[in-house]
PDB file of C-alpha atoms and ligand atoms in Angstrom:
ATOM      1  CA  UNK A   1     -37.796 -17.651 -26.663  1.00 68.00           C
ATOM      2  CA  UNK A   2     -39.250 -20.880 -27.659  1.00 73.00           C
ATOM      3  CA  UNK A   3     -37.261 -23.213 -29.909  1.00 87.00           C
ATOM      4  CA  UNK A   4     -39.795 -24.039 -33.228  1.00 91.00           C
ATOM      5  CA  UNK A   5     -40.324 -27.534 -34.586  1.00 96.00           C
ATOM      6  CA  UNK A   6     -38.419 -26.421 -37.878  1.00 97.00           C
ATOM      7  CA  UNK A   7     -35.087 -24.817 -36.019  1.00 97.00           C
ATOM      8  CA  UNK A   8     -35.007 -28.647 -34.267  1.00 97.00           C
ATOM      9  CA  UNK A   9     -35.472 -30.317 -37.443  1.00 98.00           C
ATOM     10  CA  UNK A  10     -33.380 -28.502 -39.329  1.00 98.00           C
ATOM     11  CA  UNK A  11     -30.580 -28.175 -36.507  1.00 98.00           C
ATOM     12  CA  UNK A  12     -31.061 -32.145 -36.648  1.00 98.00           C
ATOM     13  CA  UNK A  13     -30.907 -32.923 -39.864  1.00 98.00           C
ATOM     14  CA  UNK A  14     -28.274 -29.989 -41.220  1.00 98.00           C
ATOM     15  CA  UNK A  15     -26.136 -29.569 -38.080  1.00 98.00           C
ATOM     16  CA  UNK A  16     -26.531 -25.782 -38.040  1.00 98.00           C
ATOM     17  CA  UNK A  17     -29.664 -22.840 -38.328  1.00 98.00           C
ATOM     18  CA  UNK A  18     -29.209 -19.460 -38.930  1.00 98.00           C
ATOM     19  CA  UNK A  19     -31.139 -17.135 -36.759  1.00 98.00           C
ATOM     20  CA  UNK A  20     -31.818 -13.710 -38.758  1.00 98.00           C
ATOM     21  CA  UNK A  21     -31.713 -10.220 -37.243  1.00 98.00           C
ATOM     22  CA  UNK A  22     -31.218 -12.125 -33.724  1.00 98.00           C
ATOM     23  CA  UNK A  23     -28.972  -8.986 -32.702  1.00 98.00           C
ATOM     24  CA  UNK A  24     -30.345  -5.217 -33.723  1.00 98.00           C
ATOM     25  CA  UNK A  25     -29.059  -3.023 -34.915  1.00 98.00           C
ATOM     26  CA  UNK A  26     -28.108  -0.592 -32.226  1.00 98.00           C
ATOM     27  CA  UNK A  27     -26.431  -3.837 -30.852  1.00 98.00           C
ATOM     28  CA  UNK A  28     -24.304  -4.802 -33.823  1.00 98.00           C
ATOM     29  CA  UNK A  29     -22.961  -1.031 -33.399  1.00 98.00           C
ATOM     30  CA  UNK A  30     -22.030  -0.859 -29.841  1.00 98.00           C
ATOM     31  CA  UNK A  31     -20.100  -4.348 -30.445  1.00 98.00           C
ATOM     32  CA  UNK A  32     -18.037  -3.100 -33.347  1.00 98.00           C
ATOM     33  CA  UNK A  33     -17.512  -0.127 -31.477  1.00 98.00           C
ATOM     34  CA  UNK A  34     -16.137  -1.594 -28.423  1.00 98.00           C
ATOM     35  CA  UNK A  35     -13.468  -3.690 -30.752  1.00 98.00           C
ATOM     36  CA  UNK A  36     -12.466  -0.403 -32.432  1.00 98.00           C
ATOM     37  CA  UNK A  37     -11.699   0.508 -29.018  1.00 98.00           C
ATOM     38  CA  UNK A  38      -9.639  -2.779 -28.458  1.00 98.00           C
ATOM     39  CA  UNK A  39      -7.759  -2.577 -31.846  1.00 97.00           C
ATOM     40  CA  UNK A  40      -5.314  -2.999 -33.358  1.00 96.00           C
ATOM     41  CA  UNK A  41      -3.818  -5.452 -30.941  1.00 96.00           C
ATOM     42  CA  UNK A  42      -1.140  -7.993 -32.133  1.00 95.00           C
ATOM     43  CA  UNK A  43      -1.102 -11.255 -30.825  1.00 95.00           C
ATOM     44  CA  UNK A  44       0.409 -11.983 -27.832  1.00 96.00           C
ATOM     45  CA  UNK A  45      -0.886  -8.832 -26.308  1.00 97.00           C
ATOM     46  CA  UNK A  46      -3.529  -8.055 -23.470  1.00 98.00           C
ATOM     47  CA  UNK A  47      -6.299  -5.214 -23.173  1.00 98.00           C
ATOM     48  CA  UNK A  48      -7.532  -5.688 -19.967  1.00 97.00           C
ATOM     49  CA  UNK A  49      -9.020  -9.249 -19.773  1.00 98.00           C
ATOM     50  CA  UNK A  50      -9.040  -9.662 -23.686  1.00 98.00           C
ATOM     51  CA  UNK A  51      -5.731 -11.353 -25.259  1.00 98.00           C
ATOM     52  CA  UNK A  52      -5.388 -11.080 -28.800  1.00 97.00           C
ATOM     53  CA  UNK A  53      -4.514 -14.548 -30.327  1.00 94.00           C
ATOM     54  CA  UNK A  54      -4.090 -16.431 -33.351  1.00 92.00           C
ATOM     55  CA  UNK A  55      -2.964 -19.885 -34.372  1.00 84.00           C
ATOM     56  CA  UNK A  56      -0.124 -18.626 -36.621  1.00 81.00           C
ATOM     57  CA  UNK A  57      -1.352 -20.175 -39.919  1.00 79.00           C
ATOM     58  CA  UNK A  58      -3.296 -17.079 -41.769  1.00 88.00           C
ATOM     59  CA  UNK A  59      -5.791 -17.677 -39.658  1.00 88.00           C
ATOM     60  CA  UNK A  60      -6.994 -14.130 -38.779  1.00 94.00           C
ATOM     61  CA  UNK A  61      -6.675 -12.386 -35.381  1.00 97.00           C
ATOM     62  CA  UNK A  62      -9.032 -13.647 -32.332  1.00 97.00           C
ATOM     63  CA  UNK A  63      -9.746 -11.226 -29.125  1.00 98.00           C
ATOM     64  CA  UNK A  64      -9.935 -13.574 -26.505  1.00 98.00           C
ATOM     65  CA  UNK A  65     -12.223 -13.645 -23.656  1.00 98.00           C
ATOM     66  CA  UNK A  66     -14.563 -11.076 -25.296  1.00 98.00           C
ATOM     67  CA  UNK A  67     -17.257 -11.319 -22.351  1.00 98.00           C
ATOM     68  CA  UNK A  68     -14.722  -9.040 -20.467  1.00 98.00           C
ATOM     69  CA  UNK A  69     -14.720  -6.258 -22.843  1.00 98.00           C
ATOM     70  CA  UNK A  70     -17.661  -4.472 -21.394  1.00 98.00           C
ATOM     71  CA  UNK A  71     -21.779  -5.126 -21.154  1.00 98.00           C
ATOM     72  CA  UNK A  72     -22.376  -4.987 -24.758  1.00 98.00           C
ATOM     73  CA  UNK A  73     -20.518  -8.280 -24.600  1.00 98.00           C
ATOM     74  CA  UNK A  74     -21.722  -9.417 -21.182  1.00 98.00           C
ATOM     75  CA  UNK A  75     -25.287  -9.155 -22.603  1.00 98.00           C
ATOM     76  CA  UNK A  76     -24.402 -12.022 -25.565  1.00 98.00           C
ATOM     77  CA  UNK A  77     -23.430 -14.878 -22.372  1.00 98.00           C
ATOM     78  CA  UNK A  78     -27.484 -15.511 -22.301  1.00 98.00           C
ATOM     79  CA  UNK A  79     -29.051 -13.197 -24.781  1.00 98.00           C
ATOM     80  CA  UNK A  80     -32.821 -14.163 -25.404  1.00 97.00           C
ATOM     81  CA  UNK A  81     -31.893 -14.910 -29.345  1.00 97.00           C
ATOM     82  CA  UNK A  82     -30.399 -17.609 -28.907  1.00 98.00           C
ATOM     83  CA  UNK A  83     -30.347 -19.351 -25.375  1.00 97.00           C
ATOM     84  CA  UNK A  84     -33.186 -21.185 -25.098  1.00 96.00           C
ATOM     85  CA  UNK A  85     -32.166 -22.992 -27.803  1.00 97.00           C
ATOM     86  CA  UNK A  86     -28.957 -23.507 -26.937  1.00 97.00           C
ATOM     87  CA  UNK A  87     -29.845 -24.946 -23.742  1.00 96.00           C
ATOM     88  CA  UNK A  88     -32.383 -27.188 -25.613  1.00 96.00           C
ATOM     89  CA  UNK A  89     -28.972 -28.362 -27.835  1.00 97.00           C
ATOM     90  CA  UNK A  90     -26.589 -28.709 -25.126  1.00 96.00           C
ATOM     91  CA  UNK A  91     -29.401 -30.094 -23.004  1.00 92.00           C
ATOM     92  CA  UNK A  92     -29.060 -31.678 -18.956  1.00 81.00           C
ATOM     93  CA  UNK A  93     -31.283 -29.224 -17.526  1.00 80.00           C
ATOM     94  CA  UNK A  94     -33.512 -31.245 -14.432  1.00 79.00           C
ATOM     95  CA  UNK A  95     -30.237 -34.483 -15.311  1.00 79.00           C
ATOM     96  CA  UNK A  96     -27.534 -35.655 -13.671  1.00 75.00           C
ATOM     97  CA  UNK A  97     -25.178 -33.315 -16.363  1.00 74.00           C
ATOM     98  CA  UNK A  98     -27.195 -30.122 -13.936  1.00 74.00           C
ATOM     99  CA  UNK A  99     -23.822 -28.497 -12.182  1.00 72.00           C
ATOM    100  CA  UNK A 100     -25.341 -25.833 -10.579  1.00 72.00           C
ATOM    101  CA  UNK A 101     -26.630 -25.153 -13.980  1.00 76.00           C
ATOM    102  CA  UNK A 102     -26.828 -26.143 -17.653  1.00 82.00           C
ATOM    103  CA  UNK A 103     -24.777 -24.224 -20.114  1.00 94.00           C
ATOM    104  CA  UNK A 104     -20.618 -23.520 -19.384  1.00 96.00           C
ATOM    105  CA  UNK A 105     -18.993 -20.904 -22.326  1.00 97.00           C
ATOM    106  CA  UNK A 106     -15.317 -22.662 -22.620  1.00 96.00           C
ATOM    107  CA  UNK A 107     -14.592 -19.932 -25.269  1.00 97.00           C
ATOM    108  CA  UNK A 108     -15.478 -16.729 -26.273  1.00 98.00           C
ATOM    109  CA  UNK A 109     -13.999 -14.322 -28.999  1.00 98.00           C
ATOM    110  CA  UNK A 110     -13.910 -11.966 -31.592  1.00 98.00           C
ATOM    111  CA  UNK A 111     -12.515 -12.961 -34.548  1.00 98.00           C
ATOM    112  CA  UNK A 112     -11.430 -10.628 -37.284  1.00 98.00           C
ATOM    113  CA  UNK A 113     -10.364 -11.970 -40.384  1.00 97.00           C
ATOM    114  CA  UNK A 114      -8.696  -9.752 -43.102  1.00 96.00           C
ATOM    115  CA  UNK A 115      -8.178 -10.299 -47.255  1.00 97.00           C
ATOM    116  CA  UNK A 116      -5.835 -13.974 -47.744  1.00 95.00           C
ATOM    117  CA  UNK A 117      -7.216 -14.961 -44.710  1.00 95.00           C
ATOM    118  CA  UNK A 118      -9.074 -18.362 -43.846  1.00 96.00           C
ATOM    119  CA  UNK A 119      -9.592 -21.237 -41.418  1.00 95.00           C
ATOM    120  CA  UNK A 120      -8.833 -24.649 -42.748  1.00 94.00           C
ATOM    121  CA  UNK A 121     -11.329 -28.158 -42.405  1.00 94.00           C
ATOM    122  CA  UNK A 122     -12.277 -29.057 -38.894  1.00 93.00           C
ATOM    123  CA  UNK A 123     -14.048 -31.253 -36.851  1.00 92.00           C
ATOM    124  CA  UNK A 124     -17.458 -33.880 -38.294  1.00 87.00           C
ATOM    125  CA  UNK A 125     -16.659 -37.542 -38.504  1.00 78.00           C
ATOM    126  CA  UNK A 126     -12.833 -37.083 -37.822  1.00 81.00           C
ATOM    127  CA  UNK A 127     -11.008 -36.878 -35.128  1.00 84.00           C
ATOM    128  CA  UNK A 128     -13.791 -38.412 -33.054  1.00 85.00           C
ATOM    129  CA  UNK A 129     -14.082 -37.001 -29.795  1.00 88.00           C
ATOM    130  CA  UNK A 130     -16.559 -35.747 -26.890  1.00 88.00           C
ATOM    131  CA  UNK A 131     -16.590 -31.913 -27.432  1.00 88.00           C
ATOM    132  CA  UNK A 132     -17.590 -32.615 -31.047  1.00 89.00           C
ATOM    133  CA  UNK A 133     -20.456 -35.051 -29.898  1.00 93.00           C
ATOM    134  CA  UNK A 134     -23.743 -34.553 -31.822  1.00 96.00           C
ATOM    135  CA  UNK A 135     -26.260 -37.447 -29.781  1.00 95.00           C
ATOM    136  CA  UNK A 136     -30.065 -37.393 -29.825  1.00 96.00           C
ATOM    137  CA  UNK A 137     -31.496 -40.236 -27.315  1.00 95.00           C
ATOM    138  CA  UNK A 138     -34.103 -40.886 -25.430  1.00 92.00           C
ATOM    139  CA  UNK A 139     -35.810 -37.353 -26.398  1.00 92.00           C
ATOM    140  CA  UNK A 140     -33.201 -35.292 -25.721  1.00 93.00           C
ATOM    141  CA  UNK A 141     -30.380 -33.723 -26.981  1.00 96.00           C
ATOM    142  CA  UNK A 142     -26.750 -34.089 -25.664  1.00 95.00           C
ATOM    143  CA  UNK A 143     -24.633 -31.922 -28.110  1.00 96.00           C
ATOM    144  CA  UNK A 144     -20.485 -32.037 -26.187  1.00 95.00           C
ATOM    145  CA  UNK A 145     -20.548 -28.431 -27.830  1.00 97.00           C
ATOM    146  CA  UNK A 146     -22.974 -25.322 -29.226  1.00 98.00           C
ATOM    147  CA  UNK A 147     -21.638 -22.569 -31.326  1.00 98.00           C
ATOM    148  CA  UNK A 148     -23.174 -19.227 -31.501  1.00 98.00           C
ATOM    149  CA  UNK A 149     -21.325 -17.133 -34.557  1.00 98.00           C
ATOM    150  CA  UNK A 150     -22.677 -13.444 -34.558  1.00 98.00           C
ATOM    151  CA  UNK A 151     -21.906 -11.787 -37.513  1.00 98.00           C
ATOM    152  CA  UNK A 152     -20.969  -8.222 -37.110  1.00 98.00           C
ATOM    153  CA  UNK A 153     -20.451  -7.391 -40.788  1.00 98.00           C
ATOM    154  CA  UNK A 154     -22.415  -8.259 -43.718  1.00 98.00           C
ATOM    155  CA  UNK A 155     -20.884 -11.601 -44.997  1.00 98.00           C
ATOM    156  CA  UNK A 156     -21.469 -12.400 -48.637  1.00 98.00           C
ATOM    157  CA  UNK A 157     -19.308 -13.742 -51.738  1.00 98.00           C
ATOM    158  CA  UNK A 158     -15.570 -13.245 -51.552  1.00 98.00           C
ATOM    159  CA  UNK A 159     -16.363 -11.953 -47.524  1.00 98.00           C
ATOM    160  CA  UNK A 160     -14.317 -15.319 -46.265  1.00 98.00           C
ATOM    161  CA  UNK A 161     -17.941 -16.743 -44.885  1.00 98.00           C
ATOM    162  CA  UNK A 162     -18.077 -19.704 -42.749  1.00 98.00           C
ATOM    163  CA  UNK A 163     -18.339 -22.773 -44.361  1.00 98.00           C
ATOM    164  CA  UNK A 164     -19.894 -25.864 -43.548  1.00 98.00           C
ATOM    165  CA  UNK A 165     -21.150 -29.462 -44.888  1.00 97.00           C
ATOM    166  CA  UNK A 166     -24.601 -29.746 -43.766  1.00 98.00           C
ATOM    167  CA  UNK A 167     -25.230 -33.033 -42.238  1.00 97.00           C
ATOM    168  CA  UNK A 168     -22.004 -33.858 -41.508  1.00 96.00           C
ATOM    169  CA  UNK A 169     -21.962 -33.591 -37.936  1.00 96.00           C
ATOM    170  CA  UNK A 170     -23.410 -37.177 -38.122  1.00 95.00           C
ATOM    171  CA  UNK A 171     -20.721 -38.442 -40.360  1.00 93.00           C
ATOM    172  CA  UNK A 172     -18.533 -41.604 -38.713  1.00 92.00           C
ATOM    173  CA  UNK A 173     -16.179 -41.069 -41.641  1.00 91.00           C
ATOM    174  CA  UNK A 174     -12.674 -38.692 -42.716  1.00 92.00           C
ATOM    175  CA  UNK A 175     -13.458 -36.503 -45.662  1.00 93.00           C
ATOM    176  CA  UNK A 176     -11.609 -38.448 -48.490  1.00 91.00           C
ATOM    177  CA  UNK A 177      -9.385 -34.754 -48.617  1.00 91.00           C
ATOM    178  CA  UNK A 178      -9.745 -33.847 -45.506  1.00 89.00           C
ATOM    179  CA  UNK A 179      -5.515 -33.715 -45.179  1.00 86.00           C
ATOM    180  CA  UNK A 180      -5.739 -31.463 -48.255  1.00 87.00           C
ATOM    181  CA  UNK A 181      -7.871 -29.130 -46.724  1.00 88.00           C
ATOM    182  CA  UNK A 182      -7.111 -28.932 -42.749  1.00 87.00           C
ATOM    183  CA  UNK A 183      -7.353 -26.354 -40.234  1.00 83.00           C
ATOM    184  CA  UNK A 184      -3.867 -25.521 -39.536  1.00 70.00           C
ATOM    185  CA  UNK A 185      -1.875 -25.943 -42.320  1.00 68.00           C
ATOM    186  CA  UNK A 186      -0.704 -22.901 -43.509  1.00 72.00           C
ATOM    187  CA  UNK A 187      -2.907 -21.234 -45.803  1.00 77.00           C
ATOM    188  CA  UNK A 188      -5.570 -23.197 -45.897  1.00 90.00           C
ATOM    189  CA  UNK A 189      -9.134 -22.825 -46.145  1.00 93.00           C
ATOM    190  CA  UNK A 190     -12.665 -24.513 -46.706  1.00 95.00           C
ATOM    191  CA  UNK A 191     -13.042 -23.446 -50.060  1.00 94.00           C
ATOM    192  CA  UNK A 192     -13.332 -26.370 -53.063  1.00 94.00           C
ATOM    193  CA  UNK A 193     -13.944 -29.186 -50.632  1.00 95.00           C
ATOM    194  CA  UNK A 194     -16.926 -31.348 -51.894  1.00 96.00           C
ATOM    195  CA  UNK A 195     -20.242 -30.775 -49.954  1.00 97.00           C
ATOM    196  CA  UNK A 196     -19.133 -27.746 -48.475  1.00 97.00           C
ATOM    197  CA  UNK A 197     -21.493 -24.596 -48.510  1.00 97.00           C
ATOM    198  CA  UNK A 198     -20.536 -20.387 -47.437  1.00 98.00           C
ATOM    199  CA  UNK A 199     -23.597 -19.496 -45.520  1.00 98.00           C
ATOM    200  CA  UNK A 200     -23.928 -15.645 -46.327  1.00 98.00           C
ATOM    201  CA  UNK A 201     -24.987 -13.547 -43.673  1.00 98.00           C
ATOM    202  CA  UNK A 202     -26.411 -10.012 -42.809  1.00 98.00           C
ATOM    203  CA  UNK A 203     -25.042  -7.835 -39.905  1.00 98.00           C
ATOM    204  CA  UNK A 204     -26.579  -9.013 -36.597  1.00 98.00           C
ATOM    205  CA  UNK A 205     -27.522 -12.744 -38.021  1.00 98.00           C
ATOM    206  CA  UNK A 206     -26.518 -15.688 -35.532  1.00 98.00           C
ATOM    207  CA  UNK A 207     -25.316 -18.868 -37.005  1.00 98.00           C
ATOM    208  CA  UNK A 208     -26.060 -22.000 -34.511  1.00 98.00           C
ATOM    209  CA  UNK A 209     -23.880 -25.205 -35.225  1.00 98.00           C
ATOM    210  CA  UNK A 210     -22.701 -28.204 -33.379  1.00 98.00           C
ATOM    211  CA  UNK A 211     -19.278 -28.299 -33.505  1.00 97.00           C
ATOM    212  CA  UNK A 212     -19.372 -31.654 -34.913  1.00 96.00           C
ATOM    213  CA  UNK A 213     -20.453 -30.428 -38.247  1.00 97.00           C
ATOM    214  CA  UNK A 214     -17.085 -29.913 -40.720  1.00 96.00           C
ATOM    215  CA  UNK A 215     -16.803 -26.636 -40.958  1.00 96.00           C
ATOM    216  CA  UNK A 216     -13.914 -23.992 -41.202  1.00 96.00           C
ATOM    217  CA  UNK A 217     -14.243 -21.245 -43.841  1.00 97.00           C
ATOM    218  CA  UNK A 218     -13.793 -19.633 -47.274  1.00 97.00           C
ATOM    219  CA  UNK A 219     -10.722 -17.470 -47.620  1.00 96.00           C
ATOM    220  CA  UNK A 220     -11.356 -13.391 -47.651  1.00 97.00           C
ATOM    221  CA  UNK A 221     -10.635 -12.285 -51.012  1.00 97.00           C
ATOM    222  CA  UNK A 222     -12.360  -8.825 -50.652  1.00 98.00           C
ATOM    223  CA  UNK A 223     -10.788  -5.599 -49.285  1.00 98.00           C
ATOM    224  CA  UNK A 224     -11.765  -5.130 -45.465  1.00 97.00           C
ATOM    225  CA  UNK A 225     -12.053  -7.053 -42.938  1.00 98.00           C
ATOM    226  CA  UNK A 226     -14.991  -9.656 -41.643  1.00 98.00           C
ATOM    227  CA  UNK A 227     -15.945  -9.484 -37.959  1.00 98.00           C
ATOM    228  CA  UNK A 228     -17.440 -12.283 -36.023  1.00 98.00           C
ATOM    229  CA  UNK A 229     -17.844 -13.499 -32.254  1.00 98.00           C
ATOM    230  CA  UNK A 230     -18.321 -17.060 -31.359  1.00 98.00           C
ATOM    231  CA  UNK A 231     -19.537 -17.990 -28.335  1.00 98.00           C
ATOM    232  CA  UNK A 232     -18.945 -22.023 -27.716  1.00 98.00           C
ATOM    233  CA  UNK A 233     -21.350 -23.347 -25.020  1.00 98.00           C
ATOM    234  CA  UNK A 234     -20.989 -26.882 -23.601  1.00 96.00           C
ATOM    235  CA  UNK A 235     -22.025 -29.013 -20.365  1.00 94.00           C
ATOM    236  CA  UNK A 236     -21.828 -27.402 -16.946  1.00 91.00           C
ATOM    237  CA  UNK A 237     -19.333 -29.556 -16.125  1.00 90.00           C
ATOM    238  CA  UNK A 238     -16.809 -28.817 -19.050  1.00 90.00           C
ATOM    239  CA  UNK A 239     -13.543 -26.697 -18.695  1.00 89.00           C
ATOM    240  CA  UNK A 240     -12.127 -23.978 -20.175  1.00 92.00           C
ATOM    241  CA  UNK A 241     -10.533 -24.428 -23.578  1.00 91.00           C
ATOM    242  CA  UNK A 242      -7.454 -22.342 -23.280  1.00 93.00           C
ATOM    243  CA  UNK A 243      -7.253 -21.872 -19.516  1.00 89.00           C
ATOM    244  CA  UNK A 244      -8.259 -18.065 -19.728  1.00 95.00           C
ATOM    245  CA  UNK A 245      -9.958 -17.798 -16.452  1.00 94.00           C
ATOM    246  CA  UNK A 246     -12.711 -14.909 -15.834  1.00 97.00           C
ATOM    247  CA  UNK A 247     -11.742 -11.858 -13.794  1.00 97.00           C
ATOM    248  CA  UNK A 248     -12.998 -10.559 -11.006  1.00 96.00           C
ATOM    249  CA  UNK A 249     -14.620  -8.045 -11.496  1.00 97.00           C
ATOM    250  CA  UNK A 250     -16.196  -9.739 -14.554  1.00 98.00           C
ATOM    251  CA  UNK A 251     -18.208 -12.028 -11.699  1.00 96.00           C
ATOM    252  CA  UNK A 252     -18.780  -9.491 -10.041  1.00 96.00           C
ATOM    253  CA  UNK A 253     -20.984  -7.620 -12.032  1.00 96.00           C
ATOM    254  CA  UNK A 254     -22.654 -10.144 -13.316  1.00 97.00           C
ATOM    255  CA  UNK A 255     -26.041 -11.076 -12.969  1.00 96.00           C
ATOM    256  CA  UNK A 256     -26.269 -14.511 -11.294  1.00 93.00           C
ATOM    257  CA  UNK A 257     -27.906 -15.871 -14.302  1.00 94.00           C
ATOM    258  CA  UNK A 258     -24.951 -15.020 -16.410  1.00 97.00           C
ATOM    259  CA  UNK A 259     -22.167 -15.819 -13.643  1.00 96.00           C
ATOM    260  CA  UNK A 260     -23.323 -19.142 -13.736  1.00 94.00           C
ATOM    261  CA  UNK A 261     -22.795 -19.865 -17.469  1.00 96.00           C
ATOM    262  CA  UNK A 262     -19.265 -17.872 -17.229  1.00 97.00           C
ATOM    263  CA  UNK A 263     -18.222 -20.191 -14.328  1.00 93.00           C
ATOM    264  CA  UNK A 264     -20.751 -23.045 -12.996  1.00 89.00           C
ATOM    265  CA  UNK A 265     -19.728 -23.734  -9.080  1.00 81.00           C
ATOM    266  CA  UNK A 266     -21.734 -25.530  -6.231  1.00 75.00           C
ATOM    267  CA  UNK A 267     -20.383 -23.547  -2.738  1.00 76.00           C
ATOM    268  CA  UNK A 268     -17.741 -25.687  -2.207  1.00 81.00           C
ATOM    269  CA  UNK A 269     -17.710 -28.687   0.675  1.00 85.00           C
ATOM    270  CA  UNK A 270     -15.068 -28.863   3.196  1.00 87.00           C
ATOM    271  CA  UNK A 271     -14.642 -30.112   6.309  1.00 91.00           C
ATOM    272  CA  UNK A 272     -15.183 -27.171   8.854  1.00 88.00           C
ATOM    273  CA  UNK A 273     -11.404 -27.136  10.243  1.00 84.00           C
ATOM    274  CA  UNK A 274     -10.283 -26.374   6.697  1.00 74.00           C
TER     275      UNK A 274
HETATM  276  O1  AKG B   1     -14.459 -18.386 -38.902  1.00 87.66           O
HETATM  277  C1  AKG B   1     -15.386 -19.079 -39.306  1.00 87.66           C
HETATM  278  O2  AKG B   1     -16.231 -18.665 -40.062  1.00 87.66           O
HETATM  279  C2  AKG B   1     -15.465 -20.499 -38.848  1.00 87.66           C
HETATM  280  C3  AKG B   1     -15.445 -20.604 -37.363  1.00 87.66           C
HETATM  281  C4  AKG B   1     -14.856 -21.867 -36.900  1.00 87.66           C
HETATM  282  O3  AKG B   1     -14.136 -22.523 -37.599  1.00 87.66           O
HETATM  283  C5  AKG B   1     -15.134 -22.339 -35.551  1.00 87.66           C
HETATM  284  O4  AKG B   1     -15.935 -21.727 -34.850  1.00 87.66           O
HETATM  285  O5  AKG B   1     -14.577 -23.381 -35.164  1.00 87.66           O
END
């Protein structure tokens, strides 16, 4: 699917779009349905390929490596809501940052957050660093990192939305409270910090952001629980975050579109005695 003049400006100019309805319905179900099938799982623990984690500060549970969970999943690595646009983001295709293609996912999970739970500040002008590189030169794009947050609930007031401050993925300064706020401190969310906004969402909406934009979230105050994945695409030459490595069988069955996203390689070069 084409990427429109208005999702570039505003991606430009905000840091983040929100693509509506870019999973259906029928989708949204067979996803929450395969993590009912995963849960509960405390962190720590495996099922199958999928390791439940957390960072120990509120934060809400994560299901790690949720491409292995079953094709529902495998069908989000390049689903035609979203990728084109990603790769137009990211960018490198037909460069010298082409490894055997453009995109690399260096994370992938389900995240499930639950009432008192939040993510703190993160990323935007501080700490500087290459995975949270927004850069538009020459005519293209050269984002260090591309997030894809599906919602799989409906996400309004008091849901624990994510929370963002548009624009700021261009910012070369701290946020003035950004030690106030911070992801990982205990406890802490997004929620008060000046020139933040909670984007609502619907079931099946897709949030797009450069990880360079501040973001983290509000803190669930409602009963339930708010399901998300995040996919986080980068160069073809990146690594992977946590060192999770794909299975298998996972390669296996993938198409070779998708393989290549999961786990860029060139055949590998050796001398013929080795
Ligand atoms: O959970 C959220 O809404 C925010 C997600 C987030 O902080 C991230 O993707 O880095």
């Amino acid at each position: 699917m084409a990427v429109d003049d208005l999702e570039t400006y505003l991606f430009d100019l905000k840091g983040y779009i929100l693509k509506k309805n870019a999973l259906s319905c029928e989708e949204v179900k067979q996803l929450n349905t395969g993590i009912d099938t995963i849960m509960p799982l405390e962190p720590g623990e495996w099922f199958g390929h999928v390791h439940a984690h957390s960072y120990g500060t509120n934060d809400g549970l994560n299901l790690q490596q949720i491409y292995e969970a079953g094709a529902p999943f495998e069908c989000l690595i390049d689903h035609p809501s979203w990728i084109d646009c990603v790769k137009h983001f990211v960018g490198g295709e037909g460069t010298f940052d082409y490894h055997h293609g453009s995109l690399f996912i260096d994370e992938c999970f389900a995240h499930i957050r639950q009432p008192g739970e939040a993510i703190g500040l993160h990323s935007g002008g501080y700490p500087p660093i290459h995975r949270n590189q927004f850069r538009y030169h020459g005519g293209r794009f050269m984002c260090g990192q591309v997030n894809v947050l599906m919602a799989l609930t409906d996400i309004g007031p008091g849901d624990g939305g994510t929370m963002v401050i548009p624009g700021s993925h261009k910012s070369n300064f701290m946020h003035p409270h950004f030690e106030r706020f911070k992801m990982k401190s205990e406890g802490s969310s997004v929620d008060g910090v000046e020139g933040a906004e909670v984007v609502n969402m619907s079931a099946g909406d897709a949030l797009i952001f450069v990880d360079g934009i501040s973001h983290g979230s509000a803190k669930r105050i409602n009963p339930g629980e708010r399901r998300v994945i995040i996919f986080r695409y980068g160069p073809s030459w990146g690594n992977f975050r946590h060192g999770y490595k794909p299975s298998g069988d996972l390669l296996a069955r993938l198409t070779t579109e998708r393989r290549t996203i999961v786990q860029p390689q060139k055949p590998h070069l050796r001398p013929p005695s080795a």
